[in-house]
Amino acid sequence: DAKTTQPPSMDCAEGRAANLPCNHSTISGNEYVYWYRQIHSQGPQYIIHGLKNNETNEMASLIITEDRKSSTLILPHATLRDTAVYYCIVFWGGGSNYKLTFGKGTLLTVNP
Amino acid sequence: DAGVTQSPTHLIKTRGQQVTLRCSPKSGHDTVSWYQQALGQGPQFIFQYYEEEERQRGNFPDRFSGHQFPNYSSELNVNALLLGDSALYLCASSLGETRRLAKNIQYFGAGTRLSVL
């Protein structure tokens, strides 16, 4: 079962920032937060990941709360091509676990 | 740089038949994972192959089996197809040396859409 909770859907105006929340209240100290997205008819695409510090790359920013029980993915200037299902995943690659456990994600619709 | 490629893109089978899906990993990758995605759901992990061995398996019956070849490509086989096996089957590749690290980024193909009638 997924260890994260996300809203089923969100809307955002084109050009505005999209802020996608994720709750992961049972996250372990060594688990990272990963974000993937899936555009219709394509496979999931990696966006960003982090442990406890805020992270930024060319696609997005990831803000993790100090207690690590929730996080927010920020797309600073959403475009129509950002319309997709966004998945928040907690993952630790240690031991013998290599699988990503996906929930249902958040369908982000960017409107013109 | 070729990404993850899967074939075929679409497939129609009837109940009881067997199917083989194929995956070529991203250049430089040696680990392949398979996922099943039912309509409206997130992908569900089937199994992962590394060094031609199944390393981890999800909650799927033995009807689902796989293979990894020396060139790191992989096949997913499903026997005795059921209507409930209709789904998008996704292949993801990653670097084996990162399997135990946080930066275990998996790169996904576009998937094979399997319809069982």
Tab-separated table of C-alpha atoms in Angstrom:
chain	number	residue	atom	x	y	z
A	1	ASP	CA	0.000	0.000	0.000
A	2	ALA	CA	1.119	3.531	-0.746
A	3	LYS	CA	2.453	5.400	2.282
A	4	THR	CA	1.394	8.786	0.925
A	5	THR	CA	-1.847	10.748	0.663
A	6	GLN	CA	-2.490	13.176	-2.174
A	7	PRO	CA	-5.582	15.102	-3.332
A	8	PRO	CA	-7.163	13.354	-6.324
A	9	SER	CA	-7.197	16.451	-8.504
A	10	MET	CA	-6.093	20.081	-8.723
A	11	ASP	CA	-6.409	22.904	-11.226
A	12	CYS	CA	-3.884	25.605	-12.063
A	13	ALA	CA	-3.851	28.535	-14.462
A	14	GLU	CA	-1.186	28.542	-17.130
A	15	GLY	CA	1.821	30.639	-16.100
A	16	ARG	CA	1.024	30.404	-12.409
A	17	ALA	CA	2.793	28.269	-9.848
A	18	ALA	CA	1.333	24.834	-9.195
A	19	ASN	CA	1.699	23.624	-5.611
A	20	LEU	CA	1.006	19.916	-5.156
A	21	PRO	CA	0.784	18.669	-1.554
A	22	CYS	CA	1.618	15.224	-0.221
A	23	ASN	CA	1.194	13.776	3.252
A	24	HIS	CA	3.564	11.032	4.408
A	25	SER	CA	3.091	11.005	8.170
A	26	THR	CA	4.587	7.505	8.623
A	27	ILE	CA	7.797	8.221	6.727
A	28	SER	CA	10.903	6.609	8.208
A	29	GLY	CA	14.072	8.510	8.924
A	30	ASN	CA	15.951	6.997	6.011
A	31	GLU	CA	13.170	7.217	3.417
A	32	TYR	CA	13.344	9.766	0.648
A	33	VAL	CA	10.426	11.562	-0.960
A	34	TYR	CA	10.265	11.083	-4.723
A	35	TRP	CA	7.982	12.730	-7.247
A	36	TYR	CA	7.114	11.273	-10.624
A	37	ARG	CA	4.527	12.400	-13.135
A	38	GLN	CA	2.657	10.582	-15.865
A	39	ILE	CA	1.404	12.425	-18.887
A	40	HIS	CA	-1.496	10.720	-20.650
A	41	SER	CA	-0.448	7.649	-22.642
A	42	GLN	CA	3.156	7.852	-21.468
A	43	GLY	CA	5.209	6.142	-18.773
A	44	PRO	CA	5.965	7.887	-15.466
A	45	GLN	CA	8.733	10.487	-15.554
A	46	TYR	CA	11.067	11.257	-12.649
A	47	ILE	CA	10.851	14.854	-11.421
A	48	ILE	CA	12.778	15.284	-8.190
A	49	HIS	CA	13.574	13.683	-4.832
A	50	GLY	CA	14.767	14.790	-1.394
A	51	LEU	CA	15.399	13.668	2.179
A	52	LYS	CA	14.901	16.667	4.447
A	53	ASN	CA	16.345	19.693	2.724
A	54	ASN	CA	14.520	21.634	0.073
A	55	GLU	CA	15.563	20.667	-3.428
A	56	THR	CA	15.370	22.417	-6.779
A	57	ASN	CA	16.153	21.326	-10.298
A	58	GLU	CA	15.263	22.474	-13.787
A	59	MET	CA	11.784	20.996	-13.558
A	60	ALA	CA	10.538	21.781	-10.069
A	61	SER	CA	11.178	22.544	-6.413
A	62	LEU	CA	10.500	20.223	-3.496
A	63	ILE	CA	9.697	21.615	-0.069
A	64	ILE	CA	9.758	19.125	2.828
A	65	THR	CA	8.461	20.168	6.225
A	66	GLU	CA	10.825	20.063	9.177
A	67	ASP	CA	9.053	17.065	10.712
A	68	ARG	CA	9.127	15.401	7.267
A	69	LYS	CA	5.482	14.413	7.523
A	70	SER	CA	4.486	16.335	4.416
A	71	SER	CA	5.940	17.907	1.316
A	72	THR	CA	4.981	20.163	-1.572
A	73	LEU	CA	6.041	19.919	-5.176
A	74	ILE	CA	6.185	23.308	-6.860
A	75	LEU	CA	6.056	23.861	-10.607
A	76	PRO	CA	6.988	27.562	-10.753
A	77	HIS	CA	5.383	28.464	-14.088
A	78	ALA	CA	2.936	25.782	-15.128
A	79	THR	CA	2.316	25.195	-18.816
A	80	LEU	CA	-0.354	23.178	-20.588
A	81	ARG	CA	2.225	20.415	-21.057
A	82	ASP	CA	2.428	20.019	-17.281
A	83	THR	CA	-1.085	18.538	-17.246
A	84	ALA	CA	-0.467	15.056	-15.835
A	85	VAL	CA	-0.938	12.736	-12.872
A	86	TYR	CA	1.673	13.516	-10.218
A	87	TYR	CA	2.798	10.756	-7.863
A	88	CYS	CA	4.447	11.294	-4.491
A	89	ILE	CA	6.406	8.214	-3.336
A	90	VAL	CA	8.456	7.479	-0.247
A	91	PHE	CA	11.350	5.161	-0.941
A	92	TRP	CA	14.452	3.794	0.659
A	93	GLY	CA	16.775	1.778	-1.476
A	94	GLY	CA	18.521	0.053	1.377
A	95	GLY	CA	18.172	-3.624	2.153
A	96	SER	CA	16.412	-5.660	-0.498
A	97	ASN	CA	13.580	-3.307	-1.411
A	98	TYR	CA	13.858	-1.837	-4.870
A	99	LYS	CA	10.241	-1.235	-5.813
A	100	LEU	CA	8.464	2.072	-6.155
A	101	THR	CA	5.014	1.982	-4.544
A	102	PHE	CA	2.637	4.264	-6.405
A	103	GLY	CA	-0.682	5.534	-5.074
A	104	LYS	CA	-3.363	7.090	-7.255
A	105	GLY	CA	-1.592	10.433	-7.456
A	106	THR	CA	-2.962	13.907	-8.160
A	107	LEU	CA	-4.346	14.814	-11.568
A	108	LEU	CA	-3.101	18.331	-12.237
A	109	THR	CA	-4.980	20.147	-14.963
A	110	VAL	CA	-3.357	23.330	-16.247
A	111	ASN	CA	-5.936	25.611	-17.819
A	112	PRO	CA	-5.265	28.306	-20.466
B	1	ASP	CA	20.496	8.405	-26.409
B	2	ALA	CA	17.745	5.825	-26.668
B	3	GLY	CA	15.409	5.693	-23.741
B	4	VAL	CA	13.477	2.670	-22.548
B	5	THR	CA	11.734	0.964	-25.437
B	6	GLN	CA	8.876	-1.510	-25.165
B	7	SER	CA	7.210	-3.719	-27.730
B	8	PRO	CA	4.578	-4.158	-28.884
B	9	THR	CA	2.705	-0.944	-28.076
B	10	HIS	CA	-0.686	-2.629	-28.168
B	11	LEU	CA	-1.777	-6.246	-27.946
B	12	ILE	CA	-5.093	-8.053	-27.956
B	13	LYS	CA	-5.382	-11.583	-26.571
B	14	THR	CA	-8.154	-13.897	-25.476
B	15	ARG	CA	-8.613	-15.554	-22.112
B	16	GLY	CA	-6.342	-18.530	-21.524
B	17	GLN	CA	-3.700	-17.423	-24.001
B	18	GLN	CA	-0.109	-16.585	-23.204
B	19	VAL	CA	1.663	-13.297	-23.931
B	20	THR	CA	5.263	-12.064	-24.036
B	21	LEU	CA	6.159	-8.409	-23.671
B	22	ARG	CA	9.618	-7.031	-24.378
B	23	CYS	CA	11.724	-4.230	-22.963
B	24	SER	CA	15.061	-2.710	-23.873
B	25	PRO	CA	16.559	-0.596	-21.081
B	26	LYS	CA	17.991	2.873	-21.408
B	27	SER	CA	21.566	2.866	-22.685
B	28	GLY	CA	23.965	2.126	-19.841
B	29	HIS	CA	21.316	0.652	-17.545
B	30	ASP	CA	21.451	-2.936	-16.346
B	31	THR	CA	18.377	-3.294	-14.117
B	32	VAL	CA	14.832	-3.737	-15.342
B	33	SER	CA	11.591	-3.519	-13.356
B	34	TRP	CA	8.103	-4.350	-14.572
B	35	TYR	CA	4.887	-2.687	-13.423
B	36	GLN	CA	1.208	-3.253	-14.163
B	37	GLN	CA	-1.111	-0.259	-14.354
B	38	ALA	CA	-4.851	-0.826	-14.373
B	39	LEU	CA	-7.096	1.941	-15.644
B	40	GLY	CA	-7.322	4.787	-13.152
B	41	GLN	CA	-4.746	3.293	-10.805
B	42	GLY	CA	-1.072	3.878	-10.150
B	43	PRO	CA	1.501	1.380	-11.413
B	44	GLN	CA	1.905	-1.777	-9.327
B	45	PHE	CA	5.309	-3.458	-9.042
B	46	ILE	CA	5.539	-6.934	-10.570
B	47	PHE	CA	9.246	-7.786	-10.278
B	48	GLN	CA	12.783	-6.556	-10.871
B	49	TYR	CA	15.660	-8.210	-12.725
B	50	TYR	CA	19.334	-7.572	-12.146
B	51	GLU	CA	22.249	-9.693	-13.297
B	52	GLU	CA	19.732	-11.972	-15.055
B	53	GLU	CA	18.062	-12.892	-11.771
B	54	GLU	CA	14.729	-11.910	-10.244
B	55	ARG	CA	15.676	-9.794	-7.249
B	56	GLN	CA	12.335	-8.760	-5.856
B	57	ARG	CA	8.752	-9.690	-6.606
B	58	GLY	CA	5.486	-7.944	-5.934
B	59	ASN	CA	2.154	-9.544	-5.094
B	60	PHE	CA	1.554	-11.243	-8.422
B	61	PRO	CA	0.832	-14.926	-9.109
B	62	ASP	CA	3.256	-17.337	-10.713
B	63	ARG	CA	1.463	-16.853	-14.021
B	64	PHE	CA	3.653	-13.775	-14.290
B	65	SER	CA	7.246	-14.636	-15.059
B	66	GLY	CA	10.189	-12.860	-16.549
B	67	HIS	CA	13.620	-13.129	-17.956
B	68	GLN	CA	16.621	-10.877	-18.397
B	69	PHE	CA	19.132	-11.456	-21.168
B	70	PRO	CA	22.900	-10.838	-21.141
B	71	ASN	CA	22.350	-7.580	-23.049
B	72	TYR	CA	20.111	-6.447	-20.134
B	73	SER	CA	16.905	-6.529	-22.167
B	74	SER	CA	13.970	-8.241	-20.530
B	75	GLU	CA	10.756	-10.121	-21.223
B	76	LEU	CA	7.565	-10.367	-19.215
B	77	ASN	CA	5.505	-13.496	-19.767
B	78	VAL	CA	1.936	-13.951	-18.618
B	79	ASN	CA	0.302	-17.377	-18.884
B	80	ALA	CA	-3.370	-18.341	-18.774
B	81	LEU	CA	-4.546	-14.789	-19.327
B	82	LEU	CA	-7.523	-13.513	-17.364
B	83	LEU	CA	-9.784	-10.597	-18.185
B	84	GLY	CA	-8.300	-8.833	-15.157
B	85	ASP	CA	-4.857	-8.900	-16.740
B	86	SER	CA	-5.971	-6.160	-19.115
B	87	ALA	CA	-3.731	-3.217	-18.257
B	88	LEU	CA	-0.813	-1.048	-19.281
B	89	TYR	CA	2.437	-2.887	-18.644
B	90	LEU	CA	5.354	-0.615	-17.922
B	91	CYS	CA	9.044	-1.365	-17.996
B	92	ALA	CA	11.503	0.758	-16.040
B	93	SER	CA	15.279	0.664	-16.153
B	94	SER	CA	17.907	1.877	-13.717
B	95	LEU	CA	21.564	1.523	-12.870
B	96	GLY	CA	22.380	-1.526	-10.821
B	97	GLU	CA	25.036	0.244	-8.795
B	98	THR	CA	22.396	2.673	-7.498
B	99	ARG	CA	19.942	-0.045	-6.470
B	100	ARG	CA	20.707	0.369	-2.809
B	101	LEU	CA	20.989	4.139	-2.902
B	102	ALA	CA	18.501	6.911	-2.560
B	103	LYS	CA	19.271	8.079	-6.082
B	104	ASN	CA	17.710	4.977	-7.601
B	105	ILE	CA	15.932	6.813	-10.374
B	106	GLN	CA	13.868	4.569	-12.590
B	107	TYR	CA	13.243	5.541	-16.207
B	108	PHE	CA	10.016	4.263	-17.695
B	109	GLY	CA	9.034	3.244	-21.189
B	110	ALA	CA	5.715	4.200	-22.762
B	111	GLY	CA	4.276	0.787	-21.970
B	112	THR	CA	2.409	-2.016	-23.708
B	113	ARG	CA	-1.382	-1.828	-23.620
B	114	LEU	CA	-2.717	-5.383	-23.218
B	115	SER	CA	-6.387	-6.108	-23.774
B	116	VAL	CA	-7.730	-9.540	-22.832
B	117	LEU	CA	-11.086	-10.437	-24.393
